[in-house]
Each structure stands twice: as C-alpha cells, then as structure tokens.
Amino acid sequence: MEEFDIVIIGAGVVGLAVASELAQSTVNKSILVLEKADSFGRETSSRNSEVIHGGMYYPAGTLKADLCVKGRRLLYELCAKQKIPCKKIGKLIIAVEDKELADLEGIHRQGKLNSVEGLKMISGTELKKMEPNLNGISALLSEETGIIDSHRLMEYFLQSSKDKGVTVAYNCEVVGIDKINSSYKIMAKNMDETLEINSTVVINCAGLDSDIIAKLAGIDLKKNKYELHYCKGQYFRVATGKAKLLNHLAYPVPKPKSAGLGVHATLDLGGGLRLGPDDKYLHDRIKDYLFDESKKIEFYTSAVKFMPFIKEQDLSPDTSGIRPKLQEESGEYRDFVVKEESDKGLPGFVNLIGIESPGLTACPAIAEYVKGLLR
C-alpha cells in the first residue's frame, strides 16, 4: 500500500489549482492527484466558455459570489505574473424588451452587493456607440469580465504542482474509499490492477463524479442534498469574419430559475466567435457529448434578437459540455459545496461538489478556501 499525506481526486482546473496551492503552502507533505482519464481537464474544464466572470449573478454571501469575485482578482494577477493568455475584454448583458429591464437592474444591484467592480448601466444609445452591430434598449456593462486560455492555466497549475513534488497519476479511477482509524484507504483501478493508497487527507475534486466519490466515502447523498444533475450545453461556431463585428462578450438577460446564463456570444483569444451554451438536463448519468445540430434554429433565434448580424447559415457545430449541477431542473438556486466533513465522522475528507460556473474563475480562491479548511 502506498502512503501519501494528501490525495486529491480529479485533475480538472479545480483539482490542479488545489494541488498547486497546497504544494506551495505545505512543507514536507506528500501529495497525489488521481485522475481517471488519460490526461488532465478532459471534462468540464475543457468544455466551457473560458470566461473570467465578474460575479454579479450570485446571491450575496454565497460561495459562488465570494469565491468568484476573489478568484477573478487572483486569476488576473496570476495570468500577469505567469504570462498565461487572458484578456479583460468586458461584457454586456443586453435587454431587448421592456419586461427585461427590472431583471437587468436586479443583476446590477446584486453585483454592487457582491462588491463587483466596473459595473455600469448604459442606455440603448450608449450601447449603439459601444457596439454599433448590437440591438438593445439598455445594457449592463461589466468591465472586469474577460476571457482566458483555460488549457494554459491548467498546464501552469500542473507544472507548478510537479515542481513542488506532487505526483499525478492518470488512468486511475477511484472505486472505493474506506475510513480506517485516522486515515483513508483509497482503492483506484488502473488498467487491470487495483491500487491501494493510504492518506490522512482526501480532497474530492471529481467534478461530474464528485457525488459518486462522496457516496464511496459513506455519505448519504439524498440526506445531504449532494446529488448531482447533469445539464448539457452546446456551442455553435460563428462564421469567420463575424467576430470583428463585436468588441465585448454579449449576453442576454437570463430568465429566472434558468440553468444557465442564456445563449451568449463569446469571443476567444484566437479571434473566433461562439454562441452558447444552451441548457438541457439529462435524465441519466451518461456523459452524452453527441452534438444535436437540429438546435441551430433555436440558437439563431435566441442570438439574432440582440445580434442582428448573425445569419442562420453562419452557425456550425463546435462542441458540447456537461455541467455538474446541484440545482434541479426548474429548482431553486444551489451554492457550491466546499466542505470538510468532520461532522459526518470523516475528518480530513473535503468535498467539492457542484463546481460548475463560475468554477473556472473561482479556482484560485477555491484552492485557498480548501487550504483554510485543512488548518
């Protein structure tokens, strides 16, 4: 049986951020990252909009609000210091109908409560000056929103972890967790063999499988409301050349209790433009990334309301992703779960469950928060 002080399950952006933070802040601690895929960031971390969010959507005092705002600041500092590609491009949330104005103003107020900098309500006339090719009667400008190369960010976290002695093991699927006295025995399947690892600290950063890992540790998912609901989102690529008609990220006003922020326009660092994601709850645990091209008309209809330069024939399939949501379909808002589970008889076991958006933005702040839980 191999011995480690800390085992992190999952090598997505959050797991790698946690590994990097703990490696730099803990002395003489052995750290192992277990990842069931053949490389890092294969699921949610590489199938998203790559947006650095402002933090104005989430209820004040929640982890999503606090860690998004703090994480954004840390992320820009990290990108500048480590030369990770990012761009503070700004974002517009656009109202196209009078009935959306109250919700738009509500997002502005929420942002102020969350201490989000660089927020400004602008009129339709001001919007036209900033973005001549967009339609809207009013908009909320978020100057601090940006875009990032998430792959390069993960590469940085991975390398900084390895430089400090962290071991990363791919193709290792955790299939069992037993608490034995003051430590945990972790069983991980690797090809045709099962590895046994002993550790006093286990950090569950398993993304789409994080509730399954919690269950392996003996936690009642239903009782603790830890059950995940898969929510799929697709992206369509917009024809080359259309990106130059847009200077900011462009978002609609989200519908109350919706699973996402609405089909929006995201520019990337390569000069491309995408629409998406939409949101469709999956009613099983199959990771279905198959692309449904019949959604094109829905995307076009949503986008053309505020982006009249978009034509249906401009859209081509890009990619799809799955969000690990704690919020049920049409259900109430759910916050991140980032919790040390001593009260469940599992000291040193930390669960990170439901880390969807703004998880990418929040990842450095999540890592610091986890470090604080282990003190």
PDB file of N, CA and C in Angstrom, residues 51-150:
ATOM      1  N   VAL A  51     -14.592  31.926 -19.815  1.00  0.00           N
ATOM      2  CA  VAL A  51     -14.852  33.312 -19.404  1.00  0.00           C
ATOM      3  C   VAL A  51     -14.398  33.522 -17.963  1.00  0.00           C
ATOM      4  N   ILE A  52     -13.736  34.651 -17.712  1.00  0.00           N
ATOM      5  CA  ILE A  52     -13.451  35.102 -16.355  1.00  0.00           C
ATOM      6  C   ILE A  52     -14.635  35.978 -15.954  1.00  0.00           C
ATOM      7  N   HIS A  53     -15.464  35.473 -15.048  1.00  0.00           N
ATOM      8  CA  HIS A  53     -16.724  36.136 -14.710  1.00  0.00           C
ATOM      9  C   HIS A  53     -16.539  37.266 -13.698  1.00  0.00           C
ATOM     10  N   GLY A  54     -17.461  38.235 -13.775  1.00  0.00           N
ATOM     11  CA  GLY A  54     -17.428  39.364 -12.847  1.00  0.00           C
ATOM     12  C   GLY A  54     -17.873  38.971 -11.453  1.00  0.00           C
ATOM     13  N   GLY A  55     -19.014  38.273 -11.355  1.00  0.00           N
ATOM     14  CA  GLY A  55     -19.527  37.825 -10.066  1.00  0.00           C
ATOM     15  C   GLY A  55     -20.837  38.464  -9.656  1.00  0.00           C
ATOM     16  N   MET A  56     -21.614  38.962 -10.633  1.00  0.00           N
ATOM     17  CA  MET A  56     -22.822  39.721 -10.279  1.00  0.00           C
ATOM     18  C   MET A  56     -24.109  38.902 -10.286  1.00  0.00           C
ATOM     19  N   TYR A  57     -24.041  37.639 -10.652  1.00  0.00           N
ATOM     20  CA  TYR A  57     -25.275  36.862 -10.758  1.00  0.00           C
ATOM     21  C   TYR A  57     -25.696  36.183  -9.456  1.00  0.00           C
ATOM     22  N   TYR A  58     -24.779  36.005  -8.531  1.00  0.00           N
ATOM     23  CA  TYR A  58     -24.982  35.073  -7.416  1.00  0.00           C
ATOM     24  C   TYR A  58     -25.399  35.790  -6.139  1.00  0.00           C
ATOM     25  N   PRO A  59     -26.254  35.163  -5.313  1.00  0.00           N
ATOM     26  CA  PRO A  59     -26.689  35.802  -4.062  1.00  0.00           C
ATOM     27  C   PRO A  59     -25.514  36.177  -3.168  1.00  0.00           C
ATOM     28  N   ALA A  60     -25.598  37.353  -2.558  1.00  0.00           N
ATOM     29  CA  ALA A  60     -24.521  37.852  -1.695  1.00  0.00           C
ATOM     30  C   ALA A  60     -24.255  36.884  -0.548  1.00  0.00           C
ATOM     31  N   GLY A  61     -22.987  36.710  -0.237  1.00  0.00           N
ATOM     32  CA  GLY A  61     -22.602  35.858   0.876  1.00  0.00           C
ATOM     33  C   GLY A  61     -22.484  34.393   0.542  1.00  0.00           C
ATOM     34  N   THR A  62     -22.842  33.994  -0.674  1.00  0.00           N
ATOM     35  CA  THR A  62     -22.685  32.597  -1.079  1.00  0.00           C
ATOM     36  C   THR A  62     -21.246  32.361  -1.520  1.00  0.00           C
ATOM     37  N   LEU A  63     -20.858  31.090  -1.548  1.00  0.00           N
ATOM     38  CA  LEU A  63     -19.516  30.760  -2.025  1.00  0.00           C
ATOM     39  C   LEU A  63     -19.345  31.161  -3.483  1.00  0.00           C
ATOM     40  N   LYS A  64     -20.375  30.967  -4.292  1.00  0.00           N
ATOM     41  CA  LYS A  64     -20.260  31.346  -5.703  1.00  0.00           C
ATOM     42  C   LYS A  64     -19.945  32.829  -5.844  1.00  0.00           C
ATOM     43  N   ALA A  65     -20.620  33.666  -5.078  1.00  0.00           N
ATOM     44  CA  ALA A  65     -20.381  35.111  -5.149  1.00  0.00           C
ATOM     45  C   ALA A  65     -18.998  35.466  -4.625  1.00  0.00           C
ATOM     46  N   ASP A  66     -18.689  35.027  -3.418  1.00  0.00           N
ATOM     47  CA  ASP A  66     -17.438  35.427  -2.775  1.00  0.00           C
ATOM     48  C   ASP A  66     -16.212  34.868  -3.489  1.00  0.00           C
ATOM     49  N   LEU A  67     -16.266  33.585  -3.865  1.00  0.00           N
ATOM     50  CA  LEU A  67     -15.106  32.959  -4.492  1.00  0.00           C
ATOM     51  C   LEU A  67     -14.930  33.399  -5.939  1.00  0.00           C
ATOM     52  N   CYS A  68     -16.028  33.769  -6.608  1.00  0.00           N
ATOM     53  CA  CYS A  68     -15.917  34.301  -7.969  1.00  0.00           C
ATOM     54  C   CYS A  68     -15.203  35.647  -7.962  1.00  0.00           C
ATOM     55  N   VAL A  69     -15.632  36.546  -7.088  1.00  0.00           N
ATOM     56  CA  VAL A  69     -15.030  37.888  -7.032  1.00  0.00           C
ATOM     57  C   VAL A  69     -13.557  37.796  -6.624  1.00  0.00           C
ATOM     58  N   LYS A  70     -13.279  37.025  -5.590  1.00  0.00           N
ATOM     59  CA  LYS A  70     -11.888  36.874  -5.143  1.00  0.00           C
ATOM     60  C   LYS A  70     -11.058  36.135  -6.189  1.00  0.00           C
ATOM     61  N   GLY A  71     -11.636  35.067  -6.754  1.00  0.00           N
ATOM     62  CA  GLY A  71     -10.927  34.273  -7.751  1.00  0.00           C
ATOM     63  C   GLY A  71     -10.588  35.072  -8.992  1.00  0.00           C
ATOM     64  N   ARG A  72     -11.516  35.925  -9.417  1.00  0.00           N
ATOM     65  CA  ARG A  72     -11.251  36.763 -10.597  1.00  0.00           C
ATOM     66  C   ARG A  72     -10.024  37.638 -10.383  1.00  0.00           C
ATOM     67  N   ARG A  73      -9.960  38.283  -9.218  1.00  0.00           N
ATOM     68  CA  ARG A  73      -8.818  39.153  -8.921  1.00  0.00           C
ATOM     69  C   ARG A  73      -7.517  38.352  -8.888  1.00  0.00           C
ATOM     70  N   LEU A  74      -7.568  37.195  -8.233  1.00  0.00           N
ATOM     71  CA  LEU A  74      -6.379  36.341  -8.162  1.00  0.00           C
ATOM     72  C   LEU A  74      -5.968  35.832  -9.537  1.00  0.00           C
ATOM     73  N   LEU A  75      -6.961  35.521 -10.368  1.00  0.00           N
ATOM     74  CA  LEU A  75      -6.688  34.966 -11.693  1.00  0.00           C
ATOM     75  C   LEU A  75      -5.994  35.980 -12.588  1.00  0.00           C
ATOM     76  N   TYR A  76      -6.463  37.219 -12.577  1.00  0.00           N
ATOM     77  CA  TYR A  76      -5.798  38.250 -13.383  1.00  0.00           C
ATOM     78  C   TYR A  76      -4.361  38.473 -12.906  1.00  0.00           C
ATOM     79  N   GLU A  77      -4.159  38.468 -11.586  1.00  0.00           N
ATOM     80  CA  GLU A  77      -2.800  38.618 -11.043  1.00  0.00           C
ATOM     81  C   GLU A  77      -1.912  37.454 -11.479  1.00  0.00           C
ATOM     82  N   LEU A  78      -2.451  36.242 -11.394  1.00  0.00           N
ATOM     83  CA  LEU A  78      -1.698  35.051 -11.770  1.00  0.00           C
ATOM     84  C   LEU A  78      -1.340  35.061 -13.255  1.00  0.00           C
ATOM     85  N   CYS A  79      -2.306  35.431 -14.088  1.00  0.00           N
ATOM     86  CA  CYS A  79      -2.067  35.472 -15.534  1.00  0.00           C
ATOM     87  C   CYS A  79      -0.981  36.483 -15.888  1.00  0.00           C
ATOM     88  N   ALA A  80      -1.000  37.631 -15.223  1.00  0.00           N
ATOM     89  CA  ALA A  80       0.021  38.654 -15.477  1.00  0.00           C
ATOM     90  C   ALA A  80       1.398  38.158 -15.046  1.00  0.00           C
ATOM     91  N   LYS A  81       1.454  37.533 -13.891  1.00  0.00           N
ATOM     92  CA  LYS A  81       2.737  37.075 -13.336  1.00  0.00           C
ATOM     93  C   LYS A  81       3.317  35.901 -14.125  1.00  0.00           C
ATOM     94  N   GLN A  82       2.449  34.973 -14.540  1.00  0.00           N
ATOM     95  CA  GLN A  82       2.912  33.742 -15.191  1.00  0.00           C
ATOM     96  C   GLN A  82       2.741  33.767 -16.711  1.00  0.00           C
ATOM     97  N   LYS A  83       2.317  34.917 -17.237  1.00  0.00           N
ATOM     98  CA  LYS A  83       2.135  35.079 -18.686  1.00  0.00           C
ATOM     99  C   LYS A  83       1.170  34.035 -19.277  1.00  0.00           C
ATOM    100  N   ILE A  84       0.085  33.814 -18.554  1.00  0.00           N
ATOM    101  CA  ILE A  84      -0.990  32.951 -19.051  1.00  0.00           C
ATOM    102  C   ILE A  84      -1.921  33.819 -19.894  1.00  0.00           C
ATOM    103  N   PRO A  85      -2.202  33.445 -21.141  1.00  0.00           N
ATOM    104  CA  PRO A  85      -3.012  34.304 -22.013  1.00  0.00           C
ATOM    105  C   PRO A  85      -4.408  34.569 -21.456  1.00  0.00           C
ATOM    106  N   CYS A  86      -4.749  35.841 -21.345  1.00  0.00           N
ATOM    107  CA  CYS A  86      -6.098  36.255 -20.964  1.00  0.00           C
ATOM    108  C   CYS A  86      -6.308  37.672 -21.482  1.00  0.00           C
ATOM    109  N   LYS A  87      -7.547  38.106 -21.487  1.00  0.00           N
ATOM    110  CA  LYS A  87      -7.853  39.458 -21.963  1.00  0.00           C
ATOM    111  C   LYS A  87      -9.090  39.973 -21.244  1.00  0.00           C
ATOM    112  N   LYS A  88      -8.956  41.140 -20.634  1.00  0.00           N
ATOM    113  CA  LYS A  88     -10.088  41.768 -19.942  1.00  0.00           C
ATOM    114  C   LYS A  88     -10.904  42.517 -20.998  1.00  0.00           C
ATOM    115  N   ILE A  89     -11.798  41.781 -21.628  1.00  0.00           N
ATOM    116  CA  ILE A  89     -12.497  42.288 -22.810  1.00  0.00           C
ATOM    117  C   ILE A  89     -13.802  43.007 -22.466  1.00  0.00           C
ATOM    118  N   GLY A  90     -14.360  42.708 -21.291  1.00  0.00           N
ATOM    119  CA  GLY A  90     -15.633  43.313 -20.895  1.00  0.00           C
ATOM    120  C   GLY A  90     -16.829  42.552 -21.440  1.00  0.00           C
ATOM    121  N   LYS A  91     -17.958  42.788 -20.811  1.00  0.00           N
ATOM    122  CA  LYS A  91     -19.168  42.046 -21.162  1.00  0.00           C
ATOM    123  C   LYS A  91     -20.383  42.953 -21.072  1.00  0.00           C
ATOM    124  N   LEU A  92     -21.332  42.720 -21.952  1.00  0.00           N
ATOM    125  CA  LEU A  92     -22.600  43.445 -21.952  1.00  0.00           C
ATOM    126  C   LEU A  92     -23.748  42.458 -21.763  1.00  0.00           C
ATOM    127  N   ILE A  93     -24.578  42.705 -20.754  1.00  0.00           N
ATOM    128  CA  ILE A  93     -25.822  41.951 -20.581  1.00  0.00           C
ATOM    129  C   ILE A  93     -26.920  42.844 -21.138  1.00  0.00           C
ATOM    130  N   ILE A  94     -27.585  42.385 -22.185  1.00  0.00           N
ATOM    131  CA  ILE A  94     -28.412  43.270 -23.007  1.00  0.00           C
ATOM    132  C   ILE A  94     -29.906  42.971 -22.865  1.00  0.00           C
ATOM    133  N   ALA A  95     -30.663  44.003 -22.540  1.00  0.00           N
ATOM    134  CA  ALA A  95     -32.128  43.908 -22.529  1.00  0.00           C
ATOM    135  C   ALA A  95     -32.649  44.352 -23.894  1.00  0.00           C
ATOM    136  N   VAL A  96     -33.516  43.535 -24.477  1.00  0.00           N
ATOM    137  CA  VAL A  96     -34.103  43.897 -25.770  1.00  0.00           C
ATOM    138  C   VAL A  96     -35.585  44.240 -25.644  1.00  0.00           C
ATOM    139  N   GLU A  97     -36.173  43.964 -24.470  1.00  0.00           N
ATOM    140  CA  GLU A  97     -37.585  44.268 -24.226  1.00  0.00           C
ATOM    141  C   GLU A  97     -37.738  44.961 -22.877  1.00  0.00           C
ATOM    142  N   ASP A  98     -38.789  45.777 -22.767  1.00  0.00           N
ATOM    143  CA  ASP A  98     -39.039  46.499 -21.506  1.00  0.00           C
ATOM    144  C   ASP A  98     -39.184  45.553 -20.317  1.00  0.00           C
ATOM    145  N   LYS A  99     -39.785  44.386 -20.553  1.00  0.00           N
ATOM    146  CA  LYS A  99     -40.037  43.458 -19.443  1.00  0.00           C
ATOM    147  C   LYS A  99     -38.751  42.878 -18.854  1.00  0.00           C
ATOM    148  N   GLU A 100     -37.621  43.061 -19.545  1.00  0.00           N
ATOM    149  CA  GLU A 100     -36.339  42.553 -19.037  1.00  0.00           C
ATOM    150  C   GLU A 100     -35.592  43.569 -18.175  1.00  0.00           C
ATOM    151  N   LEU A 101     -36.055  44.814 -18.179  1.00  0.00           N
ATOM    152  CA  LEU A 101     -35.314  45.885 -17.502  1.00  0.00           C
ATOM    153  C   LEU A 101     -35.213  45.681 -15.994  1.00  0.00           C
ATOM    154  N   ALA A 102     -36.293  45.221 -15.381  1.00  0.00           N
ATOM    155  CA  ALA A 102     -36.270  45.023 -13.924  1.00  0.00           C
ATOM    156  C   ALA A 102     -35.253  43.953 -13.538  1.00  0.00           C
ATOM    157  N   ASP A 103     -35.201  42.863 -14.317  1.00  0.00           N
ATOM    158  CA  ASP A 103     -34.223  41.804 -14.030  1.00  0.00           C
ATOM    159  C   ASP A 103     -32.797  42.301 -14.257  1.00  0.00           C
ATOM    160  N   LEU A 104     -32.606  43.107 -15.302  1.00  0.00           N
ATOM    161  CA  LEU A 104     -31.274  43.657 -15.583  1.00  0.00           C
ATOM    162  C   LEU A 104     -30.808  44.557 -14.443  1.00  0.00           C
ATOM    163  N   GLU A 105     -31.703  45.413 -13.972  1.00  0.00           N
ATOM    164  CA  GLU A 105     -31.358  46.295 -12.848  1.00  0.00           C
ATOM    165  C   GLU A 105     -31.108  45.485 -11.576  1.00  0.00           C
ATOM    166  N   GLY A 106     -31.822  44.362 -11.452  1.00  0.00           N
ATOM    167  CA  GLY A 106     -31.602  43.475 -10.311  1.00  0.00           C
ATOM    168  C   GLY A 106     -30.206  42.868 -10.321  1.00  0.00           C
ATOM    169  N   ILE A 107     -29.719  42.505 -11.506  1.00  0.00           N
ATOM    170  CA  ILE A 107     -28.352  41.980 -11.628  1.00  0.00           C
ATOM    171  C   ILE A 107     -27.338  43.056 -11.250  1.00  0.00           C
ATOM    172  N   HIS A 108     -27.608  44.292 -11.662  1.00  0.00           N
ATOM    173  CA  HIS A 108     -26.729  45.415 -11.301  1.00  0.00           C
ATOM    174  C   HIS A 108     -26.668  45.582  -9.785  1.00  0.00           C
ATOM    175  N   ARG A 109     -27.829  45.564  -9.140  1.00  0.00           N
ATOM    176  CA  ARG A 109     -27.869  45.696  -7.676  1.00  0.00           C
ATOM    177  C   ARG A 109     -27.138  44.538  -6.995  1.00  0.00           C
ATOM    178  N   GLN A 110     -27.354  43.337  -7.529  1.00  0.00           N
ATOM    179  CA  GLN A 110     -26.687  42.165  -6.944  1.00  0.00           C
ATOM    180  C   GLN A 110     -25.170  42.290  -7.062  1.00  0.00           C
ATOM    181  N   GLY A 111     -24.723  42.774  -8.209  1.00  0.00           N
ATOM    182  CA  GLY A 111     -23.293  42.977  -8.406  1.00  0.00           C
ATOM    183  C   GLY A 111     -22.703  43.949  -7.406  1.00  0.00           C
ATOM    184  N   LYS A 112     -23.430  45.023  -7.140  1.00  0.00           N
ATOM    185  CA  LYS A 112     -22.966  46.005  -6.148  1.00  0.00           C
ATOM    186  C   LYS A 112     -22.882  45.366  -4.761  1.00  0.00           C
ATOM    187  N   LEU A 113     -23.897  44.570  -4.411  1.00  0.00           N
ATOM    188  CA  LEU A 113     -23.891  43.870  -3.123  1.00  0.00           C
ATOM    189  C   LEU A 113     -22.705  42.913  -3.016  1.00  0.00           C
ATOM    190  N   ASN A 114     -22.307  42.350  -4.155  1.00  0.00           N
ATOM    191  CA  ASN A 114     -21.208  41.385  -4.180  1.00  0.00           C
ATOM    192  C   ASN A 114     -19.838  42.043  -4.326  1.00  0.00           C
ATOM    193  N   SER A 115     -19.810  43.385  -4.307  1.00  0.00           N
ATOM    194  CA  SER A 115     -18.551  44.149  -4.437  1.00  0.00           C
ATOM    195  C   SER A 115     -17.865  43.930  -5.778  1.00  0.00           C
ATOM    196  N   VAL A 116     -18.673  43.785  -6.823  1.00  0.00           N
ATOM    197  CA  VAL A 116     -18.126  43.646  -8.174  1.00  0.00           C
ATOM    198  C   VAL A 116     -17.777  45.031  -8.710  1.00  0.00           C
ATOM    199  N   GLU A 117     -16.545  45.195  -9.139  1.00  0.00           N
ATOM    200  CA  GLU A 117     -16.090  46.475  -9.668  1.00  0.00           C
ATOM    201  C   GLU A 117     -16.483  46.625 -11.143  1.00  0.00           C
ATOM    202  N   GLY A 118     -16.465  47.855 -11.623  1.00  0.00           N
ATOM    203  CA  GLY A 118     -16.605  48.114 -13.051  1.00  0.00           C
ATOM    204  C   GLY A 118     -17.960  47.811 -13.646  1.00  0.00           C
ATOM    205  N   LEU A 119     -19.030  47.965 -12.858  1.00  0.00           N
ATOM    206  CA  LEU A 119     -20.384  47.748 -13.375  1.00  0.00           C
ATOM    207  C   LEU A 119     -21.034  49.080 -13.702  1.00  0.00           C
ATOM    208  N   LYS A 120     -21.722  49.129 -14.835  1.00  0.00           N
ATOM    209  CA  LYS A 120     -22.347  50.386 -15.248  1.00  0.00           C
ATOM    210  C   LYS A 120     -23.563  50.099 -16.117  1.00  0.00           C
ATOM    211  N   MET A 121     -24.707  50.686 -15.756  1.00  0.00           N
ATOM    212  CA  MET A 121     -25.890  50.606 -16.611  1.00  0.00           C
ATOM    213  C   MET A 121     -25.740  51.611 -17.744  1.00  0.00           C
ATOM    214  N   ILE A 122     -26.035  51.178 -18.970  1.00  0.00           N
ATOM    215  CA  ILE A 122     -25.943  52.088 -20.113  1.00  0.00           C
ATOM    216  C   ILE A 122     -27.248  52.053 -20.911  1.00  0.00           C
ATOM    217  N   SER A 123     -27.537  53.141 -21.571  1.00  0.00           N
ATOM    218  CA  SER A 123     -28.760  53.266 -22.370  1.00  0.00           C
ATOM    219  C   SER A 123     -28.580  52.584 -23.723  1.00  0.00           C
ATOM    220  N   GLY A 124     -29.685  52.464 -24.445  1.00  0.00           N
ATOM    221  CA  GLY A 124     -29.625  51.915 -25.791  1.00  0.00           C
ATOM    222  C   GLY A 124     -28.745  52.748 -26.704  1.00  0.00           C
ATOM    223  N   THR A 125     -28.772  54.067 -26.514  1.00  0.00           N
ATOM    224  CA  THR A 125     -27.936  54.964 -27.325  1.00  0.00           C
ATOM    225  C   THR A 125     -26.457  54.731 -27.037  1.00  0.00           C
ATOM    226  N   GLU A 126     -26.123  54.614 -25.742  1.00  0.00           N
ATOM    227  CA  GLU A 126     -24.725  54.351 -25.365  1.00  0.00           C
ATOM    228  C   GLU A 126     -24.270  52.980 -25.869  1.00  0.00           C
ATOM    229  N   LEU A 127     -25.181  52.013 -25.816  1.00  0.00           N
ATOM    230  CA  LEU A 127     -24.866  50.679 -26.315  1.00  0.00           C
ATOM    231  C   LEU A 127     -24.509  50.735 -27.798  1.00  0.00           C
ATOM    232  N   LYS A 128     -25.279  51.512 -28.559  1.00  0.00           N
ATOM    233  CA  LYS A 128     -25.055  51.610 -30.004  1.00  0.00           C
ATOM    234  C   LYS A 128     -23.705  52.244 -30.317  1.00  0.00           C
ATOM    235  N   LYS A 129     -23.282  53.181 -29.457  1.00  0.00           N
ATOM    236  CA  LYS A 129     -21.965  53.801 -29.651  1.00  0.00           C
ATOM    237  C   LYS A 129     -20.841  52.798 -29.377  1.00  0.00           C
ATOM    238  N   MET A 130     -21.035  51.985 -28.338  1.00  0.00           N
ATOM    239  CA  MET A 130     -20.020  50.995 -27.974  1.00  0.00           C
ATOM    240  C   MET A 130     -20.009  49.812 -28.935  1.00  0.00           C
ATOM    241  N   GLU A 131     -21.199  49.383 -29.321  1.00  0.00           N
ATOM    242  CA  GLU A 131     -21.369  48.192 -30.159  1.00  0.00           C
ATOM    243  C   GLU A 131     -22.378  48.493 -31.262  1.00  0.00           C
ATOM    244  N   PRO A 132     -21.943  49.113 -32.351  1.00  0.00           N
ATOM    245  CA  PRO A 132     -22.866  49.518 -33.419  1.00  0.00           C
ATOM    246  C   PRO A 132     -23.659  48.364 -34.029  1.00  0.00           C
ATOM    247  N   ASN A 133     -23.163  47.141 -33.878  1.00  0.00           N
ATOM    248  CA  ASN A 133     -23.807  45.999 -34.518  1.00  0.00           C
ATOM    249  C   ASN A 133     -24.731  45.203 -33.599  1.00  0.00           C
ATOM    250  N   LEU A 134     -24.945  45.732 -32.385  1.00  0.00           N
ATOM    251  CA  LEU A 134     -25.845  45.066 -31.446  1.00  0.00           C
ATOM    252  C   LEU A 134     -27.141  45.844 -31.283  1.00  0.00           C
ATOM    253  N   ASN A 135     -28.203  45.137 -30.938  1.00  0.00           N
ATOM    254  CA  ASN A 135     -29.501  45.752 -30.650  1.00  0.00           C
ATOM    255  C   ASN A 135     -29.815  45.620 -29.165  1.00  0.00           C
ATOM    256  N   GLY A 136     -30.395  46.662 -28.591  1.00  0.00           N
ATOM    257  CA  GLY A 136     -30.826  46.595 -27.203  1.00  0.00           C
ATOM    258  C   GLY A 136     -31.353  47.934 -26.745  1.00  0.00           C
ATOM    259  N   ILE A 137     -32.233  47.903 -25.737  1.00  0.00           N
ATOM    260  CA  ILE A 137     -32.782  49.158 -25.209  1.00  0.00           C
ATOM    261  C   ILE A 137     -32.015  49.623 -23.974  1.00  0.00           C
ATOM    262  N   SER A 138     -31.255  48.707 -23.390  1.00  0.00           N
ATOM    263  CA  SER A 138     -30.406  49.035 -22.241  1.00  0.00           C
ATOM    264  C   SER A 138     -29.446  47.872 -22.044  1.00  0.00           C
ATOM    265  N   ALA A 139     -28.361  48.119 -21.306  1.00  0.00           N
ATOM    266  CA  ALA A 139     -27.402  47.040 -21.051  1.00  0.00           C
ATOM    267  C   ALA A 139     -26.656  47.302 -19.754  1.00  0.00           C
ATOM    268  N   LEU A 140     -26.156  46.233 -19.177  1.00  0.00           N
ATOM    269  CA  LEU A 140     -25.256  46.329 -18.033  1.00  0.00           C
ATOM    270  C   LEU A 140     -23.858  45.993 -18.528  1.00  0.00           C
ATOM    271  N   LEU A 141     -22.949  46.937 -18.365  1.00  0.00           N
ATOM    272  CA  LEU A 141     -21.556  46.737 -18.754  1.00  0.00           C
ATOM    273  C   LEU A 141     -20.764  46.217 -17.553  1.00  0.00           C
ATOM    274  N   SER A 142     -20.059  45.122 -17.749  1.00  0.00           N
ATOM    275  CA  SER A 142     -19.136  44.589 -16.740  1.00  0.00           C
ATOM    276  C   SER A 142     -17.723  44.706 -17.293  1.00  0.00           C
ATOM    277  N   GLU A 143     -16.999  45.711 -16.828  1.00  0.00           N
ATOM    278  CA  GLU A 143     -15.666  45.983 -17.368  1.00  0.00           C
ATOM    279  C   GLU A 143     -14.637  44.934 -16.956  1.00  0.00           C
ATOM    280  N   GLU A 144     -14.884  44.222 -15.856  1.00  0.00           N
ATOM    281  CA  GLU A 144     -13.894  43.286 -15.321  1.00  0.00           C
ATOM    282  C   GLU A 144     -14.004  41.875 -15.902  1.00  0.00           C
ATOM    283  N   THR A 145     -15.034  41.609 -16.687  1.00  0.00           N
ATOM    284  CA  THR A 145     -15.190  40.287 -17.292  1.00  0.00           C
ATOM    285  C   THR A 145     -14.135  40.095 -18.379  1.00  0.00           C
ATOM    286  N   GLY A 146     -13.643  38.875 -18.506  1.00  0.00           N
ATOM    287  CA  GLY A 146     -12.605  38.611 -19.502  1.00  0.00           C
ATOM    288  C   GLY A 146     -12.662  37.197 -20.042  1.00  0.00           C
ATOM    289  N   ILE A 147     -11.655  36.857 -20.829  1.00  0.00           N
ATOM    290  CA  ILE A 147     -11.517  35.511 -21.391  1.00  0.00           C
ATOM    291  C   ILE A 147     -10.109  35.007 -21.092  1.00  0.00           C
ATOM    292  N   ILE A 148      -9.968  33.689 -21.039  1.00  0.00           N
ATOM    293  CA  ILE A 148      -8.702  33.083 -20.630  1.00  0.00           C
ATOM    294  C   ILE A 148      -8.456  31.801 -21.415  1.00  0.00           C
ATOM    295  N   ASP A 149      -7.202  31.457 -21.578  1.00  0.00           N
ATOM    296  CA  ASP A 149      -6.819  30.174 -22.154  1.00  0.00           C
ATOM    297  C   ASP A 149      -6.796  29.160 -21.007  1.00  0.00           C
ATOM    298  N   SER A 150      -7.885  28.425 -20.844  1.00  0.00           N
ATOM    299  CA  SER A 150      -8.013  27.532 -19.686  1.00  0.00           C
ATOM    300  C   SER A 150      -7.020  26.374 -19.747  1.00  0.00           C
TER     301      SER A 150
END
